[in-house]
mmCIF file of C-alpha atoms in Angstrom:
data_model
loop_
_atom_site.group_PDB
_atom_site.id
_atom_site.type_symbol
_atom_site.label_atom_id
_atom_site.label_comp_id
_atom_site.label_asym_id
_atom_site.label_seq_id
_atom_site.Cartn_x
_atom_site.Cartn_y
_atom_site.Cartn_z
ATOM 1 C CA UNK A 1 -11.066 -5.155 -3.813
ATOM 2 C CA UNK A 2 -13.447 -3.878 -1.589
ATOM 3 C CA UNK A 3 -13.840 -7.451 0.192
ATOM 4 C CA UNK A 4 -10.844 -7.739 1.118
ATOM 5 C CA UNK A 5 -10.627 -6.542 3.556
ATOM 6 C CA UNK A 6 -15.257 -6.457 3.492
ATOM 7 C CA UNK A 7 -14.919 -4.104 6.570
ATOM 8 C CA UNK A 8 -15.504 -0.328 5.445
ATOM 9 C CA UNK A 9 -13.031 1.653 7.573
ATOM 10 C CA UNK A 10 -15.684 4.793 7.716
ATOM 11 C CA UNK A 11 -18.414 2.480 9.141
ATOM 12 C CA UNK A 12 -19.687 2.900 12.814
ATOM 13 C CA UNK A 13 -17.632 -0.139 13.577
ATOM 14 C CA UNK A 14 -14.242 1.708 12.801
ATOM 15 C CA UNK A 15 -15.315 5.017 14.771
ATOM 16 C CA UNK A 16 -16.163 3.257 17.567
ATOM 17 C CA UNK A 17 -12.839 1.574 17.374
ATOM 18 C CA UNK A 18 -11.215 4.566 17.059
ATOM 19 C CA UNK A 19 -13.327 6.539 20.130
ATOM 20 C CA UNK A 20 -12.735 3.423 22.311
ATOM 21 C CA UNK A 21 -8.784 4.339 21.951
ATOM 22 C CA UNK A 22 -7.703 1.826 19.091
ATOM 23 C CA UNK A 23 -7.344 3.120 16.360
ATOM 24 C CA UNK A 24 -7.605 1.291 12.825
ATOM 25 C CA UNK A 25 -5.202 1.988 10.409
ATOM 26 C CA UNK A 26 -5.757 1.287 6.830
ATOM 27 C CA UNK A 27 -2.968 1.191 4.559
ATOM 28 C CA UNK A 28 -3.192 0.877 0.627
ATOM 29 C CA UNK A 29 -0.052 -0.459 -1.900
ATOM 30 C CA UNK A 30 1.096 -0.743 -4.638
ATOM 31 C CA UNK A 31 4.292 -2.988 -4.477
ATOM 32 C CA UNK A 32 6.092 -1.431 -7.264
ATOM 33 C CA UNK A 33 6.063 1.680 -5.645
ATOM 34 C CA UNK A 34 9.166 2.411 -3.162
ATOM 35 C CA UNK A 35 7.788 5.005 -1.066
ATOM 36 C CA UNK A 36 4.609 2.541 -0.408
ATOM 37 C CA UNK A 37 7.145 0.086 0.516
ATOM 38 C CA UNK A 38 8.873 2.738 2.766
ATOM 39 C CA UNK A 39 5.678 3.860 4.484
ATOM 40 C CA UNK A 40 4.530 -0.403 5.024
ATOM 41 C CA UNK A 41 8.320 -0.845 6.876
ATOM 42 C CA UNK A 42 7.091 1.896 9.149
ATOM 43 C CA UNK A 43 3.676 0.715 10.060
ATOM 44 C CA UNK A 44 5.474 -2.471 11.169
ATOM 45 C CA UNK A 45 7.138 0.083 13.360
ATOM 46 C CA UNK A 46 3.574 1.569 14.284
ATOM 47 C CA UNK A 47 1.876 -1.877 15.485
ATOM 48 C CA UNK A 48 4.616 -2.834 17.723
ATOM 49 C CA UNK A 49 4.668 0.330 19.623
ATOM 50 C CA UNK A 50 0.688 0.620 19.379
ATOM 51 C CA UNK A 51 -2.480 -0.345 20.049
ATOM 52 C CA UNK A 52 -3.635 -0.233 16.523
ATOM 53 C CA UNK A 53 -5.667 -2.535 14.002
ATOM 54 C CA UNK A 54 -3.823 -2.463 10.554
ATOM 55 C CA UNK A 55 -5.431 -3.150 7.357
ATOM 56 C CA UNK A 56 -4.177 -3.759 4.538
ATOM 57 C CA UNK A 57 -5.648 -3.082 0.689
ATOM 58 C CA UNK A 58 -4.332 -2.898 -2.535
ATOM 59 C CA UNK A 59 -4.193 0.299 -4.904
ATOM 60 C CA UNK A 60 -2.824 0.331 -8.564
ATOM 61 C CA UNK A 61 -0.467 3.070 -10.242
ATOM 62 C CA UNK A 62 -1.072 1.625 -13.536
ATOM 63 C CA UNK A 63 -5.011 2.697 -12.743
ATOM 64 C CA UNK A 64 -4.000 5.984 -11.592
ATOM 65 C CA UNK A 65 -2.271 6.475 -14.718
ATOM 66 C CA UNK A 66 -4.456 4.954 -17.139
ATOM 67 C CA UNK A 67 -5.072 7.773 -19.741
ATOM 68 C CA UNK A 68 -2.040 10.146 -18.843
ATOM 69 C CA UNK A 69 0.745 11.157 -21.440
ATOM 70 C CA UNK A 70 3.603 8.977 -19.462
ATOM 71 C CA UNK A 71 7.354 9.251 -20.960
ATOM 72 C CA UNK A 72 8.215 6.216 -22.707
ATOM 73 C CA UNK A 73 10.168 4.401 -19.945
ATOM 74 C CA UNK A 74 7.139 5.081 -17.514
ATOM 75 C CA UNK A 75 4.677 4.008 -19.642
ATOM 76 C CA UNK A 76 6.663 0.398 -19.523
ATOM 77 C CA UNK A 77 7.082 0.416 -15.353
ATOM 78 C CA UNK A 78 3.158 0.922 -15.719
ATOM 79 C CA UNK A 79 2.503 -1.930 -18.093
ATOM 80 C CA UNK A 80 5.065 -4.138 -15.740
ATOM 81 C CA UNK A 81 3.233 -2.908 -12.764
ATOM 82 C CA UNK A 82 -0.180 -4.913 -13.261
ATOM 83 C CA UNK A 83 1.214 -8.282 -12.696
ATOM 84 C CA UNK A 84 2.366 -8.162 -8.868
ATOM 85 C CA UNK A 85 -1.004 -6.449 -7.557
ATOM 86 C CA UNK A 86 -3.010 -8.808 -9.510
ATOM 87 C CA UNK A 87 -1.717 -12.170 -8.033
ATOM 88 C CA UNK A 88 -1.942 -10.385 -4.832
ATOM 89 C CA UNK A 89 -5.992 -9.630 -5.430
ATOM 90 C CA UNK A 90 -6.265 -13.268 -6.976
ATOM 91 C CA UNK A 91 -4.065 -14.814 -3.936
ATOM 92 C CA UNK A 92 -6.685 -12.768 -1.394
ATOM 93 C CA UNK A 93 -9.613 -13.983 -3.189
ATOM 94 C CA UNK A 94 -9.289 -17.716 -2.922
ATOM 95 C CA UNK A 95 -6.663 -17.718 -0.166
ATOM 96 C CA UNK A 96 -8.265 -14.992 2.592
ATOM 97 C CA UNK A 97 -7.320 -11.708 2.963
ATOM 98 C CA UNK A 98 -4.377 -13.140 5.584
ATOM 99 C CA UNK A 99 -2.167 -13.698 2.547
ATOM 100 C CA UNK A 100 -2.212 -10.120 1.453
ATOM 101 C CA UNK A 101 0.640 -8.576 3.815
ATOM 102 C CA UNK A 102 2.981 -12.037 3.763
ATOM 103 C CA UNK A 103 2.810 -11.369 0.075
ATOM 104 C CA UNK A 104 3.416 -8.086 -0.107
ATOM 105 C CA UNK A 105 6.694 -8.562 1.971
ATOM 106 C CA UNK A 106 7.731 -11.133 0.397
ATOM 107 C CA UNK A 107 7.544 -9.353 -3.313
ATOM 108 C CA UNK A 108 8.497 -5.932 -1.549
ATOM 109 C CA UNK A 109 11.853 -7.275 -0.038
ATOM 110 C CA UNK A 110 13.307 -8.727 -3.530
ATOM 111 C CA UNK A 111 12.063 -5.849 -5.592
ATOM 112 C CA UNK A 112 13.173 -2.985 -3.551
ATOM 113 C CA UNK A 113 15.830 -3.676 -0.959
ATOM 114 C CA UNK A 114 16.629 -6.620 -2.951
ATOM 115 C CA UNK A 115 16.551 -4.382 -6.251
ATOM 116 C CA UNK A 116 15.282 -6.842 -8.670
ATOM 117 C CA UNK A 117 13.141 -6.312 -11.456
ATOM 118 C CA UNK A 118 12.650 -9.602 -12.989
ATOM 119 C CA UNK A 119 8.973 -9.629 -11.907
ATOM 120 C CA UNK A 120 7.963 -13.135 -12.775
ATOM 121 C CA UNK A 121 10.935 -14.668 -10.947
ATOM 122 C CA UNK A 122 9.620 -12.287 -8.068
ATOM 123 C CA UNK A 123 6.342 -13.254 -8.359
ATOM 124 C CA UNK A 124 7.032 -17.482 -8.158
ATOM 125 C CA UNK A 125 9.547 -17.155 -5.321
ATOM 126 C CA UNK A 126 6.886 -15.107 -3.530
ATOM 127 C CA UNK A 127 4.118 -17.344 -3.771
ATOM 128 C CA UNK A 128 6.777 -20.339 -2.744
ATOM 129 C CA UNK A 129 7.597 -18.518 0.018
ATOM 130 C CA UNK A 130 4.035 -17.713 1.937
ATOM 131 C CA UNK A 131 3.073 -21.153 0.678
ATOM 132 C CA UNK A 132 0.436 -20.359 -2.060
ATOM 133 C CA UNK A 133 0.340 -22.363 -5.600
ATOM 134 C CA UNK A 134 1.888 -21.511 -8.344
ATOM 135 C CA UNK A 135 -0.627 -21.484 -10.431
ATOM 136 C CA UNK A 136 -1.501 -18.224 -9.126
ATOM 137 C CA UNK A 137 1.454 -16.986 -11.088
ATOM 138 C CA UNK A 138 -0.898 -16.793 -13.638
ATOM 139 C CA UNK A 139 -3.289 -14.127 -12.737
ATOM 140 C CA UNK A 140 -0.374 -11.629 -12.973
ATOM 141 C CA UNK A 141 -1.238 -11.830 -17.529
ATOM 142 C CA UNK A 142 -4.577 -11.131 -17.330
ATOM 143 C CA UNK A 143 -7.695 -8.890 -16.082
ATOM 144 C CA UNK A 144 -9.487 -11.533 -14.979
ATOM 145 C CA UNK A 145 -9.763 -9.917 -11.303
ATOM 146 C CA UNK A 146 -9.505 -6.282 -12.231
ATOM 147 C CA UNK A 147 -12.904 -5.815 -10.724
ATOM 148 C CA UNK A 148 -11.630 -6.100 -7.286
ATOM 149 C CA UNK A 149 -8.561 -4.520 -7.969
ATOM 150 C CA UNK A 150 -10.136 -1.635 -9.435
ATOM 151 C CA UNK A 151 -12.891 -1.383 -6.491
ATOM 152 C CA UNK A 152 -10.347 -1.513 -3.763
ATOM 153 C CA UNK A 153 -8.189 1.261 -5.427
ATOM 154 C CA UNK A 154 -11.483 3.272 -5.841
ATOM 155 C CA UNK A 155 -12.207 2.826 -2.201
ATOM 156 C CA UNK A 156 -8.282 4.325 -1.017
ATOM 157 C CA UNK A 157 -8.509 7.338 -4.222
ATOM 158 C CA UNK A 158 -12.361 8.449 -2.710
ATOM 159 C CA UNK A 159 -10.310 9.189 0.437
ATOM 160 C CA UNK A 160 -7.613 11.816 -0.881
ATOM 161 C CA UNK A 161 -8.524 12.575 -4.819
ATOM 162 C CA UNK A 162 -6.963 11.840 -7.683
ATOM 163 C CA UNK A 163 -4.244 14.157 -7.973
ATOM 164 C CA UNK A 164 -1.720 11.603 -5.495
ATOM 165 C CA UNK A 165 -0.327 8.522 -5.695
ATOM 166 C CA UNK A 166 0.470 5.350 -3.434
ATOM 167 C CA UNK A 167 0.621 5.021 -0.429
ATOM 168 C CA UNK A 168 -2.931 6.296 0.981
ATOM 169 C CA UNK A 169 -3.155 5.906 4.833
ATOM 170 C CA UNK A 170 -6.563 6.343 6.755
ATOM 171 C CA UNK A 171 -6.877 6.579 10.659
ATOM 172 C CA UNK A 172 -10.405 5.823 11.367
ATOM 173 C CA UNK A 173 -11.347 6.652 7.667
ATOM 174 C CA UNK A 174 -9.550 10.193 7.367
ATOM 175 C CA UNK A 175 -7.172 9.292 4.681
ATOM 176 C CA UNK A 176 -3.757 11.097 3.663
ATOM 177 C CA UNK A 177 -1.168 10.534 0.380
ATOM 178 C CA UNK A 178 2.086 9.293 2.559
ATOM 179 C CA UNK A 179 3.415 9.782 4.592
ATOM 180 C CA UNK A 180 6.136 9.841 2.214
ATOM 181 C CA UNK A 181 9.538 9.072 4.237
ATOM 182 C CA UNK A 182 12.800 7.943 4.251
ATOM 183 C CA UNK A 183 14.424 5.990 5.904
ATOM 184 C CA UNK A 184 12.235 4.458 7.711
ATOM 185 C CA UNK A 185 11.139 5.936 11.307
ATOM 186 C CA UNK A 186 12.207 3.101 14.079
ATOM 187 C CA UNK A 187 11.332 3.171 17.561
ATOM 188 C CA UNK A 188 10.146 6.494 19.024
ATOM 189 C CA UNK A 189 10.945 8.514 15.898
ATOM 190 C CA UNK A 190 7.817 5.936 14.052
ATOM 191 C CA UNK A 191 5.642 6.431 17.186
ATOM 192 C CA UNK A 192 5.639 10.153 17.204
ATOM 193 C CA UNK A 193 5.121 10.490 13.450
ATOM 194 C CA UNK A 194 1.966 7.668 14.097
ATOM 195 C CA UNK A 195 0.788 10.228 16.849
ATOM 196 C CA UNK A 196 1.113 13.401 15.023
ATOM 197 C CA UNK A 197 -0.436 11.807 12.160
ATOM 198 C CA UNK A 198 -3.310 10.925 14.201
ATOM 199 C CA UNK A 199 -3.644 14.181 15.901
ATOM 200 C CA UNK A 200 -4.106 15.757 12.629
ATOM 201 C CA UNK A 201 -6.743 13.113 11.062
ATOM 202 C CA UNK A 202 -8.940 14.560 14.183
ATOM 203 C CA UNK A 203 -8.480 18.320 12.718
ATOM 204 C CA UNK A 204 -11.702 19.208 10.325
ATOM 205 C CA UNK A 205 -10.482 20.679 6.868
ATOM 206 C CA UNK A 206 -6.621 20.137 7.585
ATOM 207 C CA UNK A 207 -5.421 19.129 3.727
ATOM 208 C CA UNK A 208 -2.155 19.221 3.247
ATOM 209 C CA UNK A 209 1.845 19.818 4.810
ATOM 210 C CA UNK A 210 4.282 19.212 1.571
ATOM 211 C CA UNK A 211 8.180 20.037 1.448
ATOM 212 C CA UNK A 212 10.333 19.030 -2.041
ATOM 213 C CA UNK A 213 11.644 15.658 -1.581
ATOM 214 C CA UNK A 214 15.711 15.639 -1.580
ATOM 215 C CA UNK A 215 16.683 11.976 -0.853
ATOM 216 C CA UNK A 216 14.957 9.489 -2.328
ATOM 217 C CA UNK A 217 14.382 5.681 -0.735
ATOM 218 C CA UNK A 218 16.968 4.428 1.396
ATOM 219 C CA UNK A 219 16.102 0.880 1.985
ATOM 220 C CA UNK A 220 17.270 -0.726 5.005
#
């Protein structure tokens, strides 16, 4: 979904962006993923307490895991997990890439602080809430705009590989897996981990810090 949003994030319009002291933050989702949903709830922390342009793009776990041996009950979360990102591609098609945040929240709050998993309820109240048709309901059953799904998850991958998963986050076009956190930083503790992370997107060759996860998602 390259076009939306059409702006590159490694182009010279982002570095100059990001040399003029404003940075531009790019954030990529998939809203059946927690820790994606985690990481968003924190960037809302970031552009309040920043001077940052935010971005945001969709990515697709049932992409990344096209292919793979999944256990059983995985392999069904993946085939569930086309629907939601698809009606938010189709919604940012004909509706402007505006939409794409509103409906991210809107499916993000009932699936994972709300802890629902009746996606196609999900999916209708979502669209009734941002006020976008219904009919868009109906992109979630088929691959009829896989194209840009599949382009704008190849854009956020080419940034950090294929061995990670969702969320990718780029500062000026240096992306990163993550961060992965929980809860959610608020206040200083979400402006700090913004400036560190952008302190290290500056460092040439700097890959990778990684500790075992002990708590998982705990959703405000």
């Amino acid at each position: 979904m390259n076009s939306v949003p059409a702006t590159d994030p490694t182009s010279d319009t982002a570095a100059v962006d990001g040399a003029a002291g404003r940075p531009t933050l790019d954030v990529w989702f998939d809203p059946a993923c927690p820790w994606a949903w985690m990481t968003s709830r924190w960037v809302e922390e970031v552009e309040a307490l920043r001077d940052v342009d935010v971005r945001w793009h969709v990515m697709s776990l049932s992409v990344l895991n096209e292919g793979r041996d999944l256990p059983e009950q995985y392999r069904r979360s993946m085939d569930e997990a086309w629907a939601p990102v698809r009606v938010i591609v189709a919604a940012a098609q004909e509706h402007g890439e505006k939409v794409i945040k509103p409906l991210y929240d809107a499916m993000g709050t009932r699936r994972h602080p709300g802890g629902r998993r009746d996606t196609a309820a999900i999916i209708a109240e979502s669209l009734a809430e941002v006020g976008l048709p219904e009919e868009l309901a109906a992109a979630g059953d088929t691959d009829a705009h896989d194209e840009l799904l599949r382009a704008s998850h190849a854009e956020g991958i080419a940034k950090v590989g294929e061995d990670v998963g969702t969320p990718v986050v780029a500062i000026n076009g240096v992306g990163f897996f993550g961060p992965v956190v929980t809860p959610t930083p608020r206040g200083q503790d979400a402006a700090n981990l913004f400036d560190g992370l952008n302190l290290m997107t500056q460092v040439p060759g700097f890959y990778e810090l990684k500790r075992t996860r002990t708590q998982g998602p705990v959703f405000d």
